[in-house]
Short mmCIF file of C-alpha atoms in Angstrom, two decimals:
data_model
loop_
_atom_site.label_atom_id
_atom_site.label_comp_id
_atom_site.label_asym_id
_atom_site.label_seq_id
_atom_site.Cartn_x
_atom_site.Cartn_y
_atom_site.Cartn_z
CA MET A 1 -65.08 -30.25 210.27
CA LYS A 2 -64.59 -28.44 206.69
CA TYR A 3 -60.79 -29.94 206.48
CA VAL A 4 -61.81 -32.95 207.34
CA LEU A 5 -64.29 -33.01 204.58
CA ARG A 6 -61.76 -31.43 201.42
CA LYS A 7 -59.40 -34.44 202.62
CA LEU A 8 -62.34 -37.15 202.22
CA GLY A 9 -63.21 -35.46 199.24
CA PHE A 10 -59.62 -35.32 197.21
CA TYR A 11 -58.43 -38.96 198.71
CA ALA A 12 -62.14 -40.27 196.65
CA ILE A 13 -61.45 -38.27 193.89
CA ALA A 14 -58.01 -40.16 193.97
CA LEU A 15 -58.80 -43.29 195.08
CA TRP A 16 -61.64 -43.31 191.84
CA ALA A 17 -58.56 -42.49 189.44
CA ALA A 18 -56.15 -44.60 190.86
CA LEU A 19 -59.32 -47.73 190.41
CA THR A 20 -59.97 -46.89 187.76
CA LEU A 21 -56.07 -46.74 186.21
CA ASN A 22 -56.32 -49.85 187.46
CA PHE A 23 -58.78 -51.17 185.39
CA PHE A 24 -57.13 -50.29 181.78
CA LEU A 25 -53.86 -51.07 182.68
CA PRO A 26 -54.22 -54.96 182.70
CA ARG A 27 -55.99 -55.20 179.42
CA ILE A 28 -53.70 -53.30 177.52
CA MET A 29 -51.21 -54.88 178.84
CA PRO A 30 -49.19 -57.52 176.34
CA GLY A 31 -50.81 -61.33 177.23
CA ASN A 32 -54.26 -62.95 177.78
CA PRO A 33 -55.49 -64.42 181.09
CA VAL A 34 -58.02 -66.16 179.24
CA ASP A 35 -55.21 -68.05 176.69
CA GLN A 36 -52.68 -68.27 180.17
CA LEU A 37 -55.79 -70.97 181.96
CA ILE A 38 -56.61 -72.48 178.50
CA SER A 39 -52.82 -73.56 177.59
CA LYS A 40 -53.57 -75.04 181.56
CA LEU A 41 -56.73 -77.00 181.10
CA ALA A 42 -55.27 -77.93 177.98
CA GLN A 43 -52.52 -80.16 178.56
CA LYS A 44 -56.18 -82.12 180.36
CA GLY A 45 -57.79 -82.61 176.82
CA GLN A 46 -59.00 -80.39 174.27
CA VAL A 47 -60.67 -77.03 175.68
CA THR A 48 -64.09 -76.62 173.62
CA PRO A 49 -65.32 -73.43 172.18
CA ALA A 50 -67.96 -73.39 175.23
CA THR A 51 -65.64 -74.15 177.31
CA ARG A 52 -62.65 -70.96 176.54
CA HIS A 53 -66.11 -68.06 176.66
CA ALA A 54 -66.98 -70.01 180.41
CA ILE A 55 -63.32 -69.27 181.33
CA GLU A 56 -64.38 -65.71 179.75
CA LEU A 57 -67.22 -65.06 182.13
CA MET A 58 -65.24 -66.28 185.39
CA LEU A 59 -62.51 -63.73 184.56
CA GLY A 60 -64.36 -61.32 183.22
CA SER A 61 -62.85 -60.79 180.29
CA ASP A 62 -65.44 -61.12 178.24
CA SER A 63 -64.74 -59.54 174.48
CA SER A 64 -68.32 -59.20 173.29
CA VAL A 65 -69.79 -57.29 176.33
CA PRO A 66 -69.08 -53.78 175.51
CA MET A 67 -66.22 -51.85 177.33
CA TRP A 68 -68.55 -49.33 179.91
CA ARG A 69 -70.34 -52.47 180.50
CA GLN A 70 -67.11 -53.72 182.02
CA TYR A 71 -66.24 -50.90 183.87
CA LEU A 72 -69.58 -50.77 185.70
CA ASN A 73 -69.41 -54.70 186.28
CA TYR A 74 -65.60 -53.90 187.12
CA PHE A 75 -66.98 -51.94 190.27
CA GLY A 76 -69.75 -53.74 191.16
CA ASN A 77 -67.91 -56.72 192.24
CA ILE A 78 -65.33 -54.15 193.93
CA PHE A 79 -67.98 -53.55 195.60
CA ARG A 80 -69.19 -57.07 196.36
CA GLY A 81 -65.78 -58.06 196.94
CA ASP A 82 -65.87 -59.76 193.76
CA LEU A 83 -62.21 -59.53 192.25
CA GLY A 84 -61.89 -62.17 190.01
CA VAL A 85 -59.88 -66.48 189.57
CA SER A 86 -56.54 -66.63 190.01
CA VAL A 87 -54.48 -67.97 187.04
CA THR A 88 -51.92 -68.60 189.00
CA TYR A 89 -54.04 -70.53 192.08
CA PHE A 90 -56.88 -71.38 189.97
CA PRO A 91 -59.54 -72.86 191.00
CA ASN A 92 -58.73 -70.37 193.86
CA SER A 93 -60.06 -66.83 193.87
CA VAL A 94 -58.06 -63.57 194.21
CA THR A 95 -60.06 -62.60 197.46
CA SER A 96 -58.92 -65.87 198.96
CA VAL A 97 -55.56 -65.55 197.45
CA ILE A 98 -54.67 -62.15 199.01
CA GLY A 99 -56.69 -63.01 202.35
CA SER A 100 -54.24 -66.07 202.55
CA THR A 101 -51.50 -63.56 202.21
CA LEU A 102 -51.83 -60.65 203.68
CA PRO A 103 -51.51 -61.39 206.96
CA TRP A 104 -48.17 -62.53 206.44
CA THR A 105 -46.95 -59.35 204.98
CA VAL A 106 -48.59 -57.36 207.64
CA GLY A 107 -46.93 -58.93 209.64
CA LEU A 108 -43.32 -58.99 208.45
CA VAL A 109 -43.24 -56.21 207.05
CA GLY A 110 -45.68 -54.09 209.26
CA ILE A 111 -44.00 -54.63 212.60
CA SER A 112 -40.30 -54.47 210.60
CA THR A 113 -41.30 -50.59 209.24
CA ILE A 114 -42.78 -49.36 212.42
CA LEU A 115 -39.18 -51.27 214.45
CA ALA A 116 -37.27 -49.81 211.60
CA PHE A 117 -38.89 -46.03 212.12
CA LEU A 118 -39.08 -45.80 216.19
CA ILE A 119 -34.94 -47.03 215.83
CA GLY A 120 -34.07 -45.07 213.15
CA THR A 121 -35.95 -41.22 214.43
CA LEU A 122 -34.83 -42.26 218.15
CA LEU A 123 -31.27 -42.16 216.78
CA GLY A 124 -31.42 -38.91 215.13
CA THR A 125 -32.96 -37.47 217.60
CA LEU A 126 -30.11 -38.39 219.92
CA ALA A 127 -27.09 -38.08 217.03
CA GLY A 128 -29.48 -34.41 216.39
CA TRP A 129 -29.37 -33.50 219.67
CA LYS A 130 -25.18 -34.45 220.37
CA ARG A 131 -23.57 -33.50 217.01
CA GLY A 132 -20.42 -35.25 217.09
CA SER A 133 -20.66 -38.45 219.35
CA TRP A 134 -20.66 -42.05 219.02
CA ILE A 135 -24.06 -41.88 218.22
CA ASP A 136 -23.77 -39.38 215.17
CA ASN A 137 -20.75 -41.28 213.69
CA LEU A 138 -23.65 -44.41 213.28
CA ILE A 139 -24.88 -42.20 209.88
CA PRO A 140 -21.75 -43.19 207.59
CA VAL A 141 -22.69 -47.05 209.06
CA THR A 142 -26.11 -47.15 208.87
CA THR A 143 -25.88 -45.01 204.91
CA LEU A 144 -23.77 -47.58 203.64
CA LEU A 145 -25.94 -50.38 204.96
CA GLN A 146 -29.24 -48.55 203.42
CA SER A 147 -26.94 -48.18 199.88
CA ILE A 148 -26.50 -51.86 199.58
CA PRO A 149 -28.16 -53.63 196.82
CA TYR A 150 -31.03 -55.02 199.16
CA PHE A 151 -31.75 -58.65 197.93
CA TRP A 152 -27.44 -58.47 198.65
CA LEU A 153 -27.65 -57.60 202.31
CA ALA A 154 -30.74 -60.13 202.28
CA LEU A 155 -28.59 -63.51 201.11
CA ILE A 156 -25.44 -62.51 203.35
CA LEU A 157 -26.89 -62.19 205.88
CA LEU A 158 -29.03 -65.92 204.63
CA TYR A 159 -25.91 -66.78 204.37
CA PHE A 160 -23.73 -66.52 207.71
CA PHE A 161 -26.73 -66.46 209.94
CA GLY A 162 -29.32 -69.40 207.93
CA LEU A 163 -26.27 -71.50 206.01
CA LYS A 164 -22.68 -70.98 207.91
CA ASN A 165 -24.49 -71.19 211.29
CA PRO A 166 -27.86 -72.47 210.70
CA ILE A 167 -29.85 -70.11 214.21
CA PHE A 168 -32.76 -68.73 211.63
CA PRO A 169 -34.72 -71.17 209.16
CA LEU A 170 -33.53 -70.68 205.26
CA PHE A 171 -37.19 -70.37 203.82
CA GLY A 172 -40.50 -70.55 204.69
CA GLY A 173 -42.73 -68.96 206.51
CA TYR A 174 -43.12 -71.89 209.82
CA ASP A 175 -42.32 -75.29 210.76
CA VAL A 176 -44.69 -76.89 207.81
CA TRP A 177 -43.68 -80.11 208.82
CA SER A 178 -43.89 -80.28 212.62
CA VAL A 179 -46.31 -77.57 213.13
CA GLU A 180 -50.41 -76.81 212.20
CA PRO A 181 -51.13 -73.84 211.81
CA GLY A 182 -53.50 -71.87 214.41
CA TRP A 183 -53.44 -69.67 217.20
CA ASN A 184 -50.97 -71.53 219.27
CA TRP A 185 -47.72 -70.95 220.96
CA ALA A 186 -46.09 -74.05 218.77
CA PHE A 187 -46.54 -72.05 215.74
CA ILE A 188 -47.00 -68.71 217.22
CA GLY A 189 -42.72 -69.36 217.59
CA SER A 190 -41.46 -70.91 214.90
CA VAL A 191 -43.36 -67.63 212.87
CA ILE A 192 -41.32 -65.46 214.95
CA LYS A 193 -38.62 -67.69 214.50
CA TYR A 194 -38.92 -67.89 210.61
CA GLY A 195 -39.33 -64.04 210.14
CA THR A 196 -37.04 -63.48 212.44
CA LEU A 197 -34.16 -62.76 210.36
CA PRO A 198 -36.23 -61.03 206.89
CA ALA A 199 -37.38 -58.40 209.73
CA ILE A 200 -33.45 -57.51 210.74
CA THR A 201 -32.58 -57.46 206.93
CA ILE A 202 -35.89 -54.66 206.52
CA VAL A 203 -34.72 -53.09 210.07
CA LEU A 204 -31.22 -52.19 208.66
CA SER A 205 -31.70 -51.49 205.17
CA SER A 206 -34.21 -48.71 206.40
CA VAL A 207 -33.01 -47.64 209.64
CA GLY A 208 -30.36 -45.29 208.38
CA GLY A 209 -32.64 -43.22 206.25
CA TRP A 210 -35.07 -42.68 208.97
CA MET A 211 -31.84 -41.98 211.20
CA LEU A 212 -30.21 -39.54 208.58
CA GLY A 213 -33.18 -37.70 208.00
CA MET A 214 -34.24 -36.81 211.46
CA ARG A 215 -31.10 -35.20 212.06
CA ASN A 216 -30.86 -33.42 209.48
CA MET A 217 -34.05 -32.12 210.76
CA MET A 218 -33.18 -31.48 214.63
CA VAL A 219 -29.54 -29.38 213.09
CA ALA A 220 -32.16 -27.51 211.52
CA THR A 221 -34.83 -26.43 214.59
CA LEU A 222 -31.93 -26.66 216.51
CA SER A 223 -31.18 -22.87 215.20
CA GLU A 224 -34.96 -21.65 215.79
CA ASP A 225 -34.99 -18.29 217.90
CA TYR A 226 -38.06 -20.69 220.65
CA ILE A 227 -35.76 -22.87 221.08
CA LEU A 228 -33.43 -20.11 222.17
CA THR A 229 -35.93 -18.51 223.97
CA ALA A 230 -36.60 -21.69 225.81
CA GLU A 231 -33.54 -22.06 226.99
CA ALA A 232 -33.10 -18.35 227.89
CA LYS A 233 -36.37 -19.65 229.92
CA GLY A 234 -34.12 -22.13 231.93
CA LEU A 235 -36.40 -24.92 230.89
CA SER A 236 -34.36 -28.56 231.62
CA ARG A 237 -32.67 -29.83 228.67
CA GLY A 238 -34.93 -32.82 228.20
CA LYS A 239 -38.06 -31.27 228.01
CA ILE A 240 -36.24 -28.73 225.33
CA MET A 241 -35.49 -31.76 223.15
CA VAL A 242 -38.45 -33.32 223.67
CA SER A 243 -41.32 -30.64 223.19
CA TYR A 244 -39.28 -28.04 221.35
CA ALA A 245 -37.27 -30.18 219.31
CA ALA A 246 -38.39 -33.68 218.28
CA ARG A 247 -41.92 -33.15 218.48
CA ASN A 248 -41.41 -30.26 215.84
CA ALA A 249 -38.42 -31.94 213.68
CA ILE A 250 -40.26 -34.84 213.53
CA LEU A 251 -43.53 -33.96 211.40
CA PRO A 252 -41.65 -34.34 208.20
CA SER A 253 -40.62 -37.87 209.35
CA ILE A 254 -44.63 -38.77 209.64
CA SER A 255 -45.39 -37.44 206.26
CA GLY A 256 -42.70 -40.28 205.12
CA PHE A 257 -43.69 -42.77 207.40
CA ALA A 258 -47.40 -42.43 206.77
CA ILE A 259 -45.90 -43.78 203.29
CA SER A 260 -44.05 -46.54 204.26
CA LEU A 261 -47.43 -47.87 206.45
CA GLY A 262 -48.96 -47.43 202.74
CA PHE A 263 -46.83 -49.53 200.96
CA VAL A 264 -46.52 -52.46 204.40
CA VAL A 265 -48.93 -54.11 202.47
CA ALA A 266 -47.33 -54.00 198.81
CA GLY A 267 -44.93 -56.37 201.07
CA SER A 268 -41.22 -56.19 200.39
CA ILE A 269 -40.87 -58.60 196.80
CA VAL A 270 -37.16 -58.40 197.26
CA ALA A 271 -36.90 -59.50 201.20
CA GLU A 272 -39.64 -62.19 199.81
CA SER A 273 -38.74 -63.79 197.46
CA VAL A 274 -35.35 -64.53 198.51
CA PHE A 275 -36.55 -65.92 202.23
CA SER A 276 -39.25 -67.49 200.09
CA TYR A 277 -41.58 -65.65 202.51
CA PRO A 278 -45.34 -66.20 201.75
CA GLY A 279 -46.79 -63.15 201.79
CA ILE A 280 -48.55 -61.00 199.14
CA GLY A 281 -45.36 -59.54 197.77
CA PHE A 282 -43.86 -63.41 196.68
CA ALA A 283 -47.88 -63.54 195.26
CA LEU A 284 -47.49 -60.56 193.30
CA LEU A 285 -44.11 -62.05 192.00
CA THR A 286 -46.13 -64.79 190.81
CA ALA A 287 -48.73 -63.43 189.44
CA VAL A 288 -46.09 -60.83 187.20
CA GLN A 289 -44.32 -64.36 185.88
CA ASN A 290 -47.51 -65.93 185.58
CA ASN A 291 -49.89 -62.97 183.99
CA ASP A 292 -51.83 -63.11 186.45
CA TYR A 293 -53.74 -60.26 185.73
CA ALA A 294 -56.49 -60.82 188.53
CA LEU A 295 -54.33 -61.04 190.62
CA MET A 296 -51.73 -58.42 189.85
CA GLN A 297 -55.06 -55.94 189.68
CA GLY A 298 -56.58 -56.88 193.16
CA ILE A 299 -52.60 -57.01 194.40
CA PHE A 300 -52.50 -52.70 193.52
CA MET A 301 -56.25 -52.03 193.98
CA ILE A 302 -55.30 -53.06 197.67
CA ILE A 303 -52.01 -52.11 197.83
CA THR A 304 -54.14 -48.48 196.30
CA VAL A 305 -56.94 -48.37 198.67
CA SER A 306 -53.72 -48.43 201.91
CA VAL A 307 -51.55 -46.65 200.93
CA LEU A 308 -54.75 -43.84 200.63
CA GLY A 309 -56.23 -44.68 203.34
CA ALA A 310 -51.99 -44.51 205.70
CA ASN A 311 -51.65 -40.68 203.83
CA LEU A 312 -55.78 -39.73 204.45
CA PHE A 313 -55.25 -40.35 208.13
CA MET A 314 -51.42 -38.88 208.53
CA ASP A 315 -52.86 -35.94 207.18
CA LEU A 316 -55.71 -35.71 210.02
CA ILE A 317 -53.31 -36.49 212.45
CA TYR A 318 -50.93 -33.83 211.12
CA GLY A 319 -53.54 -31.62 211.18
CA PHE A 320 -53.96 -31.76 215.05
CA ILE A 321 -50.51 -31.84 216.08
CA ASP A 322 -49.84 -28.68 213.47
CA PRO A 323 -53.26 -26.65 213.55
CA ARG A 324 -51.36 -24.06 210.87
CA THR A 325 -51.90 -26.84 208.26
CA ARG A 326 -55.48 -26.89 208.74
CA ALA A 327 -55.48 -23.57 207.89
CA GLN A 328 -53.42 -23.70 205.38
CA GLY A 329 -55.26 -27.00 203.37
#
């Protein structure tokens, strides 16, 4: 129980520090979201000082309010779920923009990350167990795919499987012309079809790291004394590989997997931009291009919470997998 409370206290402080940093960063960056929105409204007519003041209040950028008051209002708005108004998607709120883009990213990047971890861990286990085999010789190939710039790999796949051989769509999240969004098979099938090529890109570019890391840990673990003891007891090779070698070798990969899961919310900005996929990564890129500080701030906050939450969850799981960490923590 003390171990859990210590972890909760540590992550609570880390969350407060991250949210505080998230508050100050947009305020020290060049540019002004109020001016961005006014420039859009000015095209439709004259913007009065009263209108400007109203926009400042709406965006939470009222210069007449002291900084400490803005800081308290910022946390109060977070607890109420009010993250402000997006300049890019005006008059939509930041909460609604995140709510509409987050499921796309979680579905695409989340599933792709899990698949890459499972495939890479399994192949790495077999490669470390059977060194010199054909599986072990796959590592240079997967490492080569990982070393290719992400956008180049996406463009290559898009060229061959979207343009030259139109197996998959070139862009978008679903067929907007013939499918109505909803829980129906037509929409689900369209989403799967449009998300397959981006998912393949993510898996191919990341599976090599999981495979190489697991393979090296398996090689190191197989030289431990308890592996020799298990072999001397006459245990089956399958039991030694799974229960003794892989169980201990996978511990570092679990920590890396926790970080990867946390960054699922951040999305794969490059993949989503290349495929014009309507995820939160594409929304973040659009927000940066339009100096939409409210939307950037909201997305950064969601990313921070997801990363800390994933790490807290895996820390607790890690403590049960390896009891030694509870004694040390």
